[in-house]
């Protein structure tokens, strides 16, 4: 009897264009695994039914995106990462139990390790933004041992909420104090949507950053943001948003298909071409 083909999906609403099918199909081909990955457009009112019967819909697991990430946390058994970030983006079965996790944390850290090895020699980071992705970044940096994270956000209450959540190694600072924090930062991370296509630019002068600082941007449209271009022009090492997107997909694939895939230059080129074709 032929083995049933394993399949995962991305659940979102509306059905937006996503790079996830491209990434997972590439790895399935590379590893010679017979499997599938599709997009499921599920409206909020149908989400609970869909997730609670994921298996009977034909799936061994799923990615979850806007607007379902917080709801997914309530409908599954989340791990510490999903709970700390307040959102689940990856669902998988453990027997009949549907578990969830958040892979943005390791996506961010894995990409930094690959793009700027040794970045973690710094004790001090400056993180811009205190939204959903910032929680994953802050969690990852603290777990990795960064001693102090200056956290700048337009509305400082959101930065203070992250300090309350993660403790005093997170130090909220006013948005206007970014220039004061730059000379002490060995790592600068943009988690805001500033600099993204269609959004206002991120107004920041990098000349005060230390010469060995690393600059990371979560924004990946455009691929090279003005922030990354300015950092490279200064000779600083960088980690880009596309790298994070690729690295965050690794564990989901492993959990669903039972093999750990690699983020290769070929995969990156494929996704870059797709991004350029759609932007
Ligand atoms: P959120 O909406 O949760 O947070 C947005 C952040 O941007 C907030 O800190 C917000 O500040 C800030 N911001 C928005 N507009 C302005 C402005 N005009 N001036 C100053 N600050 C502003 O978004 P996410 O955290 O989910 O995503 C942020 C970015 O990261 C997006 O571009 C997203 O595409 C990217 N991303 C990339 C990933 C990857 O894998 N590469 C993964 C996840 C996200 P305030 O709180 O004051 O509103």
PDB file of N, CA and C and ligand atoms in Angstrom, residues 69 104 128-134 152-156 158 175 190-194 196 199-200 217-220 240-242 244-246 248, ligand 1:
ATOM      1  N   UNK A  69      -2.873  34.382  14.431  1.00  0.00           N
ATOM      2  CA  UNK A  69      -1.757  33.913  15.260  1.00  0.00           C
ATOM      3  C   UNK A  69      -2.052  33.885  16.760  1.00  0.00           C
ATOM      4  N   UNK A 104       9.703  32.453  14.954  1.00  0.00           N
ATOM      5  CA  UNK A 104      10.355  33.725  14.608  1.00  0.00           C
ATOM      6  C   UNK A 104      11.609  33.953  15.457  1.00  0.00           C
ATOM      7  N   UNK A 128      14.667  48.587  17.863  1.00  0.00           N
ATOM      8  CA  UNK A 128      13.662  49.588  17.509  1.00  0.00           C
ATOM      9  C   UNK A 128      12.339  48.882  17.254  1.00  0.00           C
ATOM     10  N   UNK A 129      11.284  49.295  17.963  1.00  0.00           N
ATOM     11  CA  UNK A 129       9.969  48.692  17.775  1.00  0.00           C
ATOM     12  C   UNK A 129       9.608  47.765  18.917  1.00  0.00           C
ATOM     13  N   UNK A 130       8.329  47.747  19.267  1.00  0.00           N
ATOM     14  CA  UNK A 130       7.872  46.903  20.375  1.00  0.00           C
ATOM     15  C   UNK A 130       6.562  46.196  20.000  1.00  0.00           C
ATOM     16  N   UNK A 131       6.428  45.849  18.711  1.00  0.00           N
ATOM     17  CA  UNK A 131       5.245  45.124  18.253  1.00  0.00           C
ATOM     18  C   UNK A 131       5.454  43.621  18.377  1.00  0.00           C
ATOM     19  N   UNK A 132       4.701  42.862  17.568  1.00  0.00           N
ATOM     20  CA  UNK A 132       4.738  41.399  17.655  1.00  0.00           C
ATOM     21  C   UNK A 132       6.115  40.824  17.388  1.00  0.00           C
ATOM     22  N   UNK A 133       6.778  41.278  16.330  1.00  0.00           N
ATOM     23  CA  UNK A 133       8.072  40.683  15.984  1.00  0.00           C
ATOM     24  C   UNK A 133       9.141  41.077  17.001  1.00  0.00           C
ATOM     25  N   UNK A 134       8.984  42.238  17.639  1.00  0.00           N
ATOM     26  CA  UNK A 134       9.954  42.662  18.650  1.00  0.00           C
ATOM     27  C   UNK A 134       9.979  41.672  19.822  1.00  0.00           C
ATOM     28  N   UNK A 152      13.527  51.007  21.962  1.00  0.00           N
ATOM     29  CA  UNK A 152      12.920  52.292  21.577  1.00  0.00           C
ATOM     30  C   UNK A 152      11.646  52.032  20.797  1.00  0.00           C
ATOM     31  N   UNK A 153      10.581  52.685  21.210  1.00  0.00           N
ATOM     32  CA  UNK A 153       9.334  52.563  20.459  1.00  0.00           C
ATOM     33  C   UNK A 153       8.644  53.916  20.426  1.00  0.00           C
ATOM     34  N   UNK A 154       7.946  54.165  19.307  1.00  0.00           N
ATOM     35  CA  UNK A 154       7.221  55.440  19.173  1.00  0.00           C
ATOM     36  C   UNK A 154       6.312  55.647  20.378  1.00  0.00           C
ATOM     37  N   UNK A 155       5.497  54.644  20.700  1.00  0.00           N
ATOM     38  CA  UNK A 155       4.679  54.750  21.920  1.00  0.00           C
ATOM     39  C   UNK A 155       5.381  53.952  23.013  1.00  0.00           C
ATOM     40  N   UNK A 156       5.941  54.650  23.977  1.00  0.00           N
ATOM     41  CA  UNK A 156       6.848  54.021  24.946  1.00  0.00           C
ATOM     42  C   UNK A 156       6.131  52.994  25.828  1.00  0.00           C
ATOM     43  N   UNK A 158       4.360  50.558  24.989  1.00  0.00           N
ATOM     44  CA  UNK A 158       4.530  49.187  24.474  1.00  0.00           C
ATOM     45  C   UNK A 158       5.918  48.649  24.817  1.00  0.00           C
ATOM     46  N   UNK A 175      11.850  57.305  21.829  1.00  0.00           N
ATOM     47  CA  UNK A 175      12.233  57.252  20.408  1.00  0.00           C
ATOM     48  C   UNK A 175      13.274  58.334  20.095  1.00  0.00           C
ATOM     49  N   UNK A 190      16.123  46.618  13.630  1.00  0.00           N
ATOM     50  CA  UNK A 190      14.859  47.296  13.323  1.00  0.00           C
ATOM     51  C   UNK A 190      13.736  46.271  13.239  1.00  0.00           C
ATOM     52  N   UNK A 191      12.779  46.359  14.184  1.00  0.00           N
ATOM     53  CA  UNK A 191      11.590  45.489  14.122  1.00  0.00           C
ATOM     54  C   UNK A 191      10.347  46.313  13.792  1.00  0.00           C
ATOM     55  N   UNK A 192      10.523  47.599  13.468  1.00  0.00           N
ATOM     56  CA  UNK A 192       9.355  48.391  13.066  1.00  0.00           C
ATOM     57  C   UNK A 192       9.073  48.136  11.583  1.00  0.00           C
ATOM     58  N   UNK A 193       7.948  48.653  11.113  1.00  0.00           N
ATOM     59  CA  UNK A 193       7.650  48.523   9.689  1.00  0.00           C
ATOM     60  C   UNK A 193       8.226  49.689   8.898  1.00  0.00           C
ATOM     61  N   UNK A 194       8.956  50.580   9.561  1.00  0.00           N
ATOM     62  CA  UNK A 194       9.568  51.724   8.868  1.00  0.00           C
ATOM     63  C   UNK A 194      10.636  51.225   7.900  1.00  0.00           C
ATOM     64  N   UNK A 196       9.833  49.798   5.105  1.00  0.00           N
ATOM     65  CA  UNK A 196       9.169  48.823   4.247  1.00  0.00           C
ATOM     66  C   UNK A 196       8.511  49.566   3.085  1.00  0.00           C
ATOM     67  N   UNK A 199       5.725  52.304   3.356  1.00  0.00           N
ATOM     68  CA  UNK A 199       5.758  52.878   4.711  1.00  0.00           C
ATOM     69  C   UNK A 199       6.756  54.041   4.738  1.00  0.00           C
ATOM     70  N   UNK A 200       6.679  54.892   5.763  1.00  0.00           N
ATOM     71  CA  UNK A 200       7.664  55.974   5.851  1.00  0.00           C
ATOM     72  C   UNK A 200       9.077  55.405   6.046  1.00  0.00           C
ATOM     73  N   UNK A 217      17.772  44.003  10.058  1.00  0.00           N
ATOM     74  CA  UNK A 217      16.476  44.597   9.709  1.00  0.00           C
ATOM     75  C   UNK A 217      15.505  43.452   9.439  1.00  0.00           C
ATOM     76  N   UNK A 218      14.311  43.506  10.048  1.00  0.00           N
ATOM     77  CA  UNK A 218      13.325  42.456   9.802  1.00  0.00           C
ATOM     78  C   UNK A 218      12.569  42.683   8.503  1.00  0.00           C
ATOM     79  N   UNK A 219      12.543  43.938   8.060  1.00  0.00           N
ATOM     80  CA  UNK A 219      11.831  44.268   6.813  1.00  0.00           C
ATOM     81  C   UNK A 219      12.533  43.573   5.643  1.00  0.00           C
ATOM     82  N   UNK A 220      11.753  42.928   4.744  1.00  0.00           N
ATOM     83  CA  UNK A 220      12.387  42.271   3.586  1.00  0.00           C
ATOM     84  C   UNK A 220      11.815  42.723   2.244  1.00  0.00           C
ATOM     85  N   UNK A 240      19.649  40.325   7.108  1.00  0.00           N
ATOM     86  CA  UNK A 240      18.447  40.899   6.507  1.00  0.00           C
ATOM     87  C   UNK A 240      17.176  40.108   6.826  1.00  0.00           C
ATOM     88  N   UNK A 241      16.042  40.720   6.484  1.00  0.00           N
ATOM     89  CA  UNK A 241      14.745  40.143   6.817  1.00  0.00           C
ATOM     90  C   UNK A 241      14.449  38.852   6.063  1.00  0.00           C
ATOM     91  N   UNK A 242      14.942  38.762   4.828  1.00  0.00           N
ATOM     92  CA  UNK A 242      14.687  37.540   4.062  1.00  0.00           C
ATOM     93  C   UNK A 242      15.371  36.343   4.730  1.00  0.00           C
ATOM     94  N   UNK A 244      15.882  35.893   7.843  1.00  0.00           N
ATOM     95  CA  UNK A 244      15.062  35.495   8.997  1.00  0.00           C
ATOM     96  C   UNK A 244      13.853  34.671   8.537  1.00  0.00           C
ATOM     97  N   UNK A 245      13.218  35.141   7.463  1.00  0.00           N
ATOM     98  CA  UNK A 245      12.038  34.432   6.931  1.00  0.00           C
ATOM     99  C   UNK A 245      12.399  32.984   6.564  1.00  0.00           C
ATOM    100  N   UNK A 246      13.557  32.799   5.942  1.00  0.00           N
ATOM    101  CA  UNK A 246      13.963  31.451   5.527  1.00  0.00           C
ATOM    102  C   UNK A 246      14.303  30.597   6.749  1.00  0.00           C
ATOM    103  N   UNK A 248      13.218  30.881   9.791  1.00  0.00           N
ATOM    104  CA  UNK A 248      12.087  30.549  10.659  1.00  0.00           C
ATOM    105  C   UNK A 248      11.286  29.363  10.114  1.00  0.00           C
TER     106      UNK A 248
HETATM  107  P1  LIG B   1       3.503  45.338  14.491  1.00  0.00           P
HETATM  108  O1  LIG B   1       2.370  46.012  13.797  1.00  0.00           O
HETATM  109  O2  LIG B   1       3.213  44.390  15.602  1.00  0.00           O
HETATM  110  O3  LIG B   1       4.506  46.470  15.062  1.00  0.00           O
HETATM  111  C1  LIG B   1       4.867  47.576  14.266  1.00  0.00           C
HETATM  112  C2  LIG B   1       5.973  48.377  14.942  1.00  0.00           C
HETATM  113  O4  LIG B   1       6.355  49.431  14.063  1.00  0.00           O
HETATM  114  C3  LIG B   1       5.550  49.018  16.269  1.00  0.00           C
HETATM  115  O5  LIG B   1       6.662  49.078  17.130  1.00  0.00           O
HETATM  116  C4  LIG B   1       5.146  50.435  15.801  1.00  0.00           C
HETATM  117  O6  LIG B   1       5.236  51.422  16.822  1.00  0.00           O
HETATM  118  C5  LIG B   1       6.221  50.682  14.761  1.00  0.00           C
HETATM  119  N1  LIG B   1       5.835  51.743  13.826  1.00  0.00           N
HETATM  120  C6  LIG B   1       4.908  51.671  12.844  1.00  0.00           C
HETATM  121  N2  LIG B   1       4.828  52.874  12.214  1.00  0.00           N
HETATM  122  C7  LIG B   1       5.715  53.704  12.825  1.00  0.00           C
HETATM  123  C8  LIG B   1       6.080  55.072  12.636  1.00  0.00           C
HETATM  124  N3  LIG B   1       5.515  55.817  11.667  1.00  0.00           N
HETATM  125  N4  LIG B   1       7.033  55.588  13.442  1.00  0.00           N
HETATM  126  C9  LIG B   1       7.617  54.854  14.422  1.00  0.00           C
HETATM  127  N5  LIG B   1       7.297  53.559  14.653  1.00  0.00           N
HETATM  128  C10 LIG B   1       6.348  52.996  13.859  1.00  0.00           C
HETATM  129  O7  LIG B   1       4.337  44.641  13.319  1.00  0.00           O
HETATM  130  P2  LIG B   1       5.317  43.365  13.400  1.00  0.00           P
HETATM  131  O8  LIG B   1       6.172  43.490  14.598  1.00  0.00           O
HETATM  132  O9  LIG B   1       4.534  42.133  13.203  1.00  0.00           O
HETATM  133  O10 LIG B   1       6.172  43.561  12.050  1.00  0.00           O
HETATM  134  C11 LIG B   1       7.084  44.634  11.901  1.00  0.00           C
HETATM  135  C12 LIG B   1       7.907  44.450  10.631  1.00  0.00           C
HETATM  136  O11 LIG B   1       8.682  43.251  10.714  1.00  0.00           O
HETATM  137  C13 LIG B   1       7.068  44.322   9.357  1.00  0.00           C
HETATM  138  O12 LIG B   1       7.722  45.029   8.331  1.00  0.00           O
HETATM  139  C14 LIG B   1       7.083  42.839   9.064  1.00  0.00           C
HETATM  140  O13 LIG B   1       6.966  42.561   7.677  1.00  0.00           O
HETATM  141  C15 LIG B   1       8.473  42.452   9.550  1.00  0.00           C
HETATM  142  N6  LIG B   1       8.574  41.051   9.934  1.00  0.00           N
HETATM  143  C16 LIG B   1       9.511  40.281   9.307  1.00  0.00           C
HETATM  144  C17 LIG B   1       9.681  38.959   9.657  1.00  0.00           C
HETATM  145  C18 LIG B   1      10.724  38.158   8.965  1.00  0.00           C
HETATM  146  O14 LIG B   1      10.689  36.924   9.040  1.00  0.00           O
HETATM  147  N7  LIG B   1      11.669  38.799   8.307  1.00  0.00           N
HETATM  148  C19 LIG B   1       8.847  38.322  10.698  1.00  0.00           C
HETATM  149  C20 LIG B   1       7.896  39.225  11.304  1.00  0.00           C
HETATM  150  C21 LIG B   1       7.768  40.531  10.930  1.00  0.00           C
HETATM  151  P3  LIG B   1       3.950  51.733  17.764  1.00  0.00           P
HETATM  152  O15 LIG B   1       3.915  50.638  18.807  1.00  0.00           O
HETATM  153  O16 LIG B   1       4.246  53.063  18.360  1.00  0.00           O
HETATM  154  O17 LIG B   1       2.736  51.708  16.867  1.00  0.00           O
END
